[in-house]
mmCIF file of C-alpha atoms in Angstrom:
data_model
loop_
_atom_site.group_PDB
_atom_site.id
_atom_site.type_symbol
_atom_site.label_atom_id
_atom_site.label_comp_id
_atom_site.label_asym_id
_atom_site.label_seq_id
_atom_site.Cartn_x
_atom_site.Cartn_y
_atom_site.Cartn_z
ATOM 1 C CA GLU A 2 9.935 -5.921 -16.386
ATOM 2 C CA GLU A 3 10.808 -2.345 -17.399
ATOM 3 C CA ALA A 4 14.044 -2.520 -15.397
ATOM 4 C CA ALA A 5 14.967 -5.877 -16.925
ATOM 5 C CA LYS A 6 14.432 -4.561 -20.450
ATOM 6 C CA ARG A 7 16.957 -1.812 -19.765
ATOM 7 C CA GLU A 8 19.382 -4.141 -17.957
ATOM 8 C CA VAL A 9 18.915 -2.324 -14.659
ATOM 9 C CA GLU A 10 19.222 -4.299 -11.431
ATOM 10 C CA LEU A 11 16.218 -3.978 -9.123
ATOM 11 C CA ILE A 12 17.078 -4.375 -5.426
ATOM 12 C CA PHE A 13 14.411 -5.006 -2.763
ATOM 13 C CA VAL A 14 15.517 -3.563 0.594
ATOM 14 C CA LEU A 15 13.063 -5.236 2.954
ATOM 15 C CA GLU A 16 12.588 -8.544 1.174
ATOM 16 C CA PRO A 17 15.469 -9.464 -1.136
ATOM 17 C CA LEU A 18 14.331 -11.470 -4.137
ATOM 18 C CA ASP A 19 16.606 -13.227 -6.554
ATOM 19 C CA SER A 20 16.129 -14.064 -10.215
ATOM 20 C CA SER A 21 15.169 -17.672 -9.524
ATOM 21 C CA PRO A 22 11.777 -19.054 -10.630
ATOM 22 C CA GLU A 23 10.579 -18.821 -7.015
ATOM 23 C CA GLY A 24 11.617 -15.157 -6.826
ATOM 24 C CA ALA A 25 9.894 -14.420 -10.143
ATOM 25 C CA LEU A 26 6.704 -16.080 -8.866
ATOM 26 C CA ILE A 27 6.707 -13.983 -5.681
ATOM 27 C CA ARG A 28 7.221 -10.806 -7.692
ATOM 28 C CA TYR A 29 4.330 -11.772 -9.972
ATOM 29 C CA VAL A 30 1.995 -12.447 -7.028
ATOM 30 C CA LYS A 31 2.913 -9.161 -5.372
ATOM 31 C CA GLY A 32 2.413 -7.296 -8.642
ATOM 32 C CA TYR A 33 -0.975 -8.946 -9.177
ATOM 33 C CA ALA A 34 -2.084 -8.005 -5.644
ATOM 34 C CA ALA A 35 -0.948 -4.410 -6.209
ATOM 35 C CA GLN A 36 -2.911 -4.252 -9.461
ATOM 36 C CA LEU A 37 -6.066 -5.474 -7.713
ATOM 37 C CA GLU A 38 -5.658 -2.825 -5.014
ATOM 38 C CA ARG A 39 -5.153 -0.168 -7.685
ATOM 39 C CA GLU A 40 -8.442 -1.136 -9.329
ATOM 40 C CA ARG A 41 -10.199 -1.015 -5.949
ATOM 41 C CA ILE A 42 -8.821 2.479 -5.293
ATOM 42 C CA LYS A 43 -10.030 3.641 -8.706
ATOM 43 C CA GLU A 44 -13.504 2.239 -8.005
ATOM 44 C CA ARG A 45 -13.695 3.880 -4.558
ATOM 45 C CA THR A 46 -12.491 7.213 -5.977
ATOM 46 C CA LEU A 47 -15.036 7.148 -8.802
ATOM 47 C CA ARG A 48 -17.803 6.216 -6.374
ATOM 48 C CA GLY A 49 -16.868 9.194 -4.184
ATOM 49 C CA LYS A 50 -16.841 11.555 -7.160
ATOM 50 C CA ARG A 51 -20.252 10.371 -8.313
ATOM 51 C CA THR A 52 -21.675 10.866 -4.823
ATOM 52 C CA ARG A 53 -20.284 14.407 -4.727
ATOM 53 C CA ALA A 54 -21.775 15.168 -8.162
ATOM 54 C CA ARG A 55 -25.197 13.848 -7.132
ATOM 55 C CA MET A 56 -25.059 16.193 -4.111
ATOM 56 C CA GLY A 57 -24.785 19.121 -6.539
ATOM 57 C CA PHE A 58 -21.077 19.879 -6.081
ATOM 58 C CA LEU A 59 -18.339 20.107 -8.688
ATOM 59 C CA VAL A 60 -15.893 17.228 -8.783
ATOM 60 C CA GLN A 61 -12.375 18.600 -8.456
ATOM 61 C CA ALA A 62 -9.087 17.018 -9.539
ATOM 62 C CA ALA A 63 -10.534 16.740 -13.046
ATOM 63 C CA GLY A 64 -8.332 19.374 -14.660
ATOM 64 C CA LYS A 65 -7.323 22.959 -14.019
ATOM 65 C CA GLY A 66 -10.748 24.383 -14.713
ATOM 66 C CA ILE A 67 -12.574 26.107 -17.536
ATOM 67 C CA TYR A 68 -11.708 29.386 -19.201
ATOM 68 C CA GLY A 69 -14.190 32.050 -18.132
ATOM 69 C CA TYR A 70 -14.718 30.777 -14.591
ATOM 70 C CA ARG A 71 -13.039 30.534 -11.219
ATOM 71 C CA TYR A 72 -13.675 27.826 -8.637
ATOM 72 C CA LEU A 73 -15.176 28.793 -5.271
ATOM 73 C CA PRO A 74 -14.025 26.313 -2.585
ATOM 74 C CA GLU A 75 -16.630 27.523 -0.075
ATOM 75 C CA THR A 76 -19.568 26.639 -2.348
ATOM 76 C CA LYS A 77 -17.821 23.949 -4.436
ATOM 77 C CA LYS A 78 -19.197 25.648 -7.542
ATOM 78 C CA ARG A 79 -17.993 28.001 -10.276
ATOM 79 C CA ALA A 80 -18.304 31.766 -10.547
ATOM 80 C CA ILE A 81 -17.918 33.843 -13.701
ATOM 81 C CA ASP A 82 -14.612 35.615 -14.326
ATOM 82 C CA GLU A 83 -15.915 38.699 -16.133
ATOM 83 C CA ALA A 84 -12.657 39.492 -17.939
ATOM 84 C CA GLN A 85 -12.435 35.992 -19.402
ATOM 85 C CA ALA A 86 -16.210 35.795 -19.937
ATOM 86 C CA HIS A 87 -15.923 38.784 -22.268
ATOM 87 C CA VAL A 88 -13.478 36.771 -24.410
ATOM 88 C CA VAL A 89 -15.817 33.743 -24.356
ATOM 89 C CA ARG A 90 -18.707 35.870 -25.662
ATOM 90 C CA ARG A 91 -16.402 37.304 -28.309
ATOM 91 C CA ILE A 92 -15.579 33.763 -29.476
ATOM 92 C CA PHE A 93 -19.236 32.769 -29.718
ATOM 93 C CA ASP A 94 -20.176 36.007 -31.506
ATOM 94 C CA ALA A 95 -17.379 35.461 -34.034
ATOM 95 C CA CYS A 96 -18.553 31.889 -34.633
ATOM 96 C CA LEU A 97 -22.117 33.041 -35.304
ATOM 97 C CA GLN A 98 -20.751 35.534 -37.838
ATOM 98 C CA GLY A 99 -19.198 32.629 -39.740
ATOM 99 C CA THR A 100 -15.602 33.111 -38.578
ATOM 100 C CA SER A 101 -13.572 29.888 -38.535
ATOM 101 C CA CYS A 102 -11.919 28.540 -35.388
ATOM 102 C CA TYR A 103 -8.533 29.192 -36.970
ATOM 103 C CA SER A 104 -9.355 32.847 -37.668
ATOM 104 C CA ILE A 105 -10.731 33.316 -34.150
ATOM 105 C CA ALA A 106 -7.498 31.910 -32.684
ATOM 106 C CA VAL A 107 -5.389 34.190 -34.889
ATOM 107 C CA SER A 108 -7.397 37.294 -33.912
ATOM 108 C CA LEU A 109 -7.041 36.530 -30.187
ATOM 109 C CA ASN A 110 -3.297 35.977 -30.573
ATOM 110 C CA GLU A 111 -2.933 39.229 -32.531
ATOM 111 C CA ALA A 112 -4.786 41.031 -29.736
ATOM 112 C CA SER A 113 -2.244 39.582 -27.242
ATOM 113 C CA ILE A 114 -4.995 37.867 -25.253
ATOM 114 C CA PRO A 115 -3.428 34.889 -23.464
ATOM 115 C CA ALA A 116 -5.121 31.493 -23.522
ATOM 116 C CA PHE A 117 -6.027 29.709 -20.298
ATOM 117 C CA GLY A 118 -2.548 28.286 -19.882
ATOM 118 C CA GLY A 119 -0.919 31.615 -20.722
ATOM 119 C CA GLY A 120 0.192 30.590 -24.231
ATOM 120 C CA LEU A 121 -1.261 30.901 -27.713
ATOM 121 C CA TRP A 122 -4.804 30.116 -28.782
ATOM 122 C CA HIS A 123 -5.232 27.154 -31.120
ATOM 123 C CA PRO A 124 -8.177 26.234 -33.383
ATOM 124 C CA ARG A 125 -8.843 23.016 -31.449
ATOM 125 C CA THR A 126 -9.063 24.996 -28.197
ATOM 126 C CA ILE A 127 -11.627 27.312 -29.778
ATOM 127 C CA ASN A 128 -13.648 24.353 -31.074
ATOM 128 C CA ARG A 129 -13.665 22.681 -27.675
ATOM 129 C CA MET A 130 -14.878 25.887 -26.040
ATOM 130 C CA LEU A 131 -17.653 26.319 -28.601
ATOM 131 C CA THR A 132 -18.887 22.769 -27.940
ATOM 132 C CA ASN A 133 -18.567 22.898 -24.128
ATOM 133 C CA SER A 134 -22.098 22.938 -22.713
ATOM 134 C CA SER A 135 -20.831 24.473 -19.458
ATOM 135 C CA TYR A 136 -20.925 27.879 -21.146
ATOM 136 C CA LYS A 137 -24.719 27.665 -21.363
ATOM 137 C CA GLY A 138 -24.917 26.609 -17.711
ATOM 138 C CA SER A 139 -25.102 22.829 -18.189
ATOM 139 C CA THR A 140 -22.623 20.880 -16.056
ATOM 140 C CA ILE A 141 -22.307 17.137 -16.633
ATOM 141 C CA PHE A 142 -20.051 14.723 -14.763
ATOM 142 C CA GLY A 143 -19.031 11.347 -16.156
ATOM 143 C CA LYS A 144 -19.602 12.202 -19.792
ATOM 144 C CA THR A 145 -16.313 10.666 -20.928
ATOM 145 C CA ARG A 146 -13.753 8.173 -19.711
ATOM 146 C CA ARG A 147 -10.116 7.490 -20.528
ATOM 147 C CA VAL A 148 -9.370 4.231 -22.305
ATOM 148 C CA ALA A 149 -5.857 2.761 -22.156
ATOM 149 C CA LEU A 150 -4.301 2.005 -25.538
ATOM 150 C CA GLY A 151 -1.080 0.503 -24.231
ATOM 151 C CA GLY A 152 1.914 2.194 -22.668
ATOM 152 C CA LYS A 153 1.156 5.813 -21.823
ATOM 153 C CA ARG A 154 -1.326 6.249 -24.664
ATOM 154 C CA ARG A 155 -4.912 7.092 -23.753
ATOM 155 C CA ARG A 156 -7.984 8.244 -25.615
ATOM 156 C CA LEU A 157 -11.258 9.777 -24.480
ATOM 157 C CA GLU A 158 -14.399 7.734 -25.038
ATOM 158 C CA GLN A 159 -17.923 9.048 -24.492
ATOM 159 C CA ARG A 160 -20.043 7.176 -21.965
ATOM 160 C CA SER A 161 -23.698 6.342 -22.528
ATOM 161 C CA GLU A 162 -26.111 9.096 -21.478
ATOM 162 C CA GLU A 163 -27.462 6.854 -18.704
ATOM 163 C CA GLU A 164 -24.115 7.261 -16.901
ATOM 164 C CA TRP A 165 -24.096 11.067 -17.078
ATOM 165 C CA ILE A 166 -24.763 13.035 -13.904
ATOM 166 C CA VAL A 167 -26.167 16.549 -14.341
ATOM 167 C CA ILE A 168 -25.051 18.998 -11.624
ATOM 168 C CA PRO A 169 -27.675 21.780 -11.540
ATOM 169 C CA GLY A 170 -26.509 25.281 -10.643
ATOM 170 C CA ALA A 171 -22.828 24.333 -10.544
ATOM 171 C CA THR A 172 -21.851 26.585 -13.462
ATOM 172 C CA PRO A 173 -23.586 29.902 -14.260
ATOM 173 C CA PRO A 174 -24.170 30.514 -17.991
ATOM 174 C CA ILE A 175 -21.962 32.939 -19.928
ATOM 175 C CA VAL A 176 -23.982 32.659 -23.154
ATOM 176 C CA THR A 177 -27.658 31.904 -23.642
ATOM 177 C CA GLU A 178 -28.857 28.487 -24.706
ATOM 178 C CA ASP A 179 -30.023 29.953 -28.037
ATOM 179 C CA VAL A 180 -26.547 31.336 -28.747
ATOM 180 C CA PHE A 181 -24.910 28.028 -27.812
ATOM 181 C CA ASP A 182 -27.283 25.989 -29.989
ATOM 182 C CA ALA A 183 -26.785 28.381 -32.915
ATOM 183 C CA ALA A 184 -23.014 27.924 -32.582
ATOM 184 C CA GLN A 185 -23.445 24.141 -32.752
ATOM 185 C CA ARG A 186 -25.451 24.459 -35.951
ATOM 186 C CA MET A 187 -22.834 26.762 -37.420
ATOM 187 C CA LEU A 188 -20.054 24.286 -36.602
ATOM 188 C CA CYS A 189 -22.014 21.400 -38.155
ATOM 189 C CA GLN A 190 -22.750 23.334 -41.337
ATOM 190 C CA ARG A 191 -19.216 24.531 -41.829
ATOM 191 C CA LYS A 192 -17.373 22.586 -44.499
ATOM 192 C CA ARG A 193 -13.717 22.939 -45.250
ATOM 193 C CA ASN A 194 -12.614 23.127 -48.867
ATOM 194 C CA PRO A 195 -9.060 21.684 -49.120
ATOM 195 C CA ASN A 196 -8.430 23.762 -52.261
ATOM 196 C CA SER A 197 -9.101 27.033 -50.417
ATOM 197 C CA ALA A 198 -6.360 26.549 -47.814
ATOM 198 C CA SER A 199 -3.611 29.158 -47.857
ATOM 199 C CA ARG A 200 -0.988 26.499 -47.109
ATOM 200 C CA LYS A 201 -0.633 23.062 -48.668
ATOM 201 C CA TYR A 202 0.220 19.963 -46.654
ATOM 202 C CA LEU A 203 1.009 16.497 -47.968
ATOM 203 C CA LEU A 204 -2.018 14.963 -46.222
ATOM 204 C CA THR A 205 -4.497 17.786 -46.906
ATOM 205 C CA GLY A 206 -7.985 16.338 -47.409
ATOM 206 C CA HIS A 207 -6.919 12.783 -46.483
ATOM 207 C CA LEU A 208 -7.131 12.722 -42.667
ATOM 208 C CA GLU A 209 -10.164 12.900 -40.404
ATOM 209 C CA CYS A 210 -10.595 12.840 -36.634
ATOM 210 C CA THR A 211 -12.695 10.060 -35.082
ATOM 211 C CA CYS A 212 -15.361 12.724 -34.452
ATOM 212 C CA GLY A 213 -15.669 13.279 -38.214
ATOM 213 C CA ALA A 214 -13.942 16.652 -38.360
ATOM 214 C CA PRO A 215 -11.125 17.050 -40.909
ATOM 215 C CA ALA A 216 -7.572 17.142 -39.626
ATOM 216 C CA VAL A 217 -5.993 20.450 -40.586
ATOM 217 C CA GLY A 218 -2.558 22.018 -40.422
ATOM 218 C CA THR A 219 -2.106 25.424 -38.842
ATOM 219 C CA CYS A 220 0.721 27.914 -38.560
ATOM 220 C CA LEU A 221 0.142 30.314 -35.679
ATOM 221 C CA THR A 222 2.211 33.379 -34.926
ATOM 222 C CA LYS A 223 2.058 35.604 -31.903
#
């Protein structure tokens, strides 16, 4: 279908199919069978990941990792990267002092501390770190799932707590549970005043994320 939309001829080497109704039917049947097999592969893969999580091991192939840790293949668990852990504690300490995610990102960029991917720190990255329970030693598999929105668009949707799998001992804590909980309270209490922003945007105060947080504009410099 994608090739036809762009007027590109699709040639089958092993089983030539024409554009007749019979050829279209065969292509549809083959495509339907391939889609069923794809769903079966997804189900088998998820079942394997859940089994691994229930055995107390981290499930890999779920991203490039978490800032502050390194993965140990021999134990299938995480170990603390002390250099990065120092930055994580700095972020939590700054949050407890009332510093905004934007200001924390700016201070890290000014100190020439690279983010996990080697680039700049962004407020959303800081917020995600502050709300990641792994930093208090709580590792959960299956907390979210990707939902297709059509085309290549996807969004994350939280699963019910009954589907979560806790992996004890998989991630050592970098901050205490009290510090983590205090950071969550600080983030919930923090309110943004659109009139106090140093820069004005056309949609300031009019957009919100699905999580309830206001959408903000930022201008970061290295």
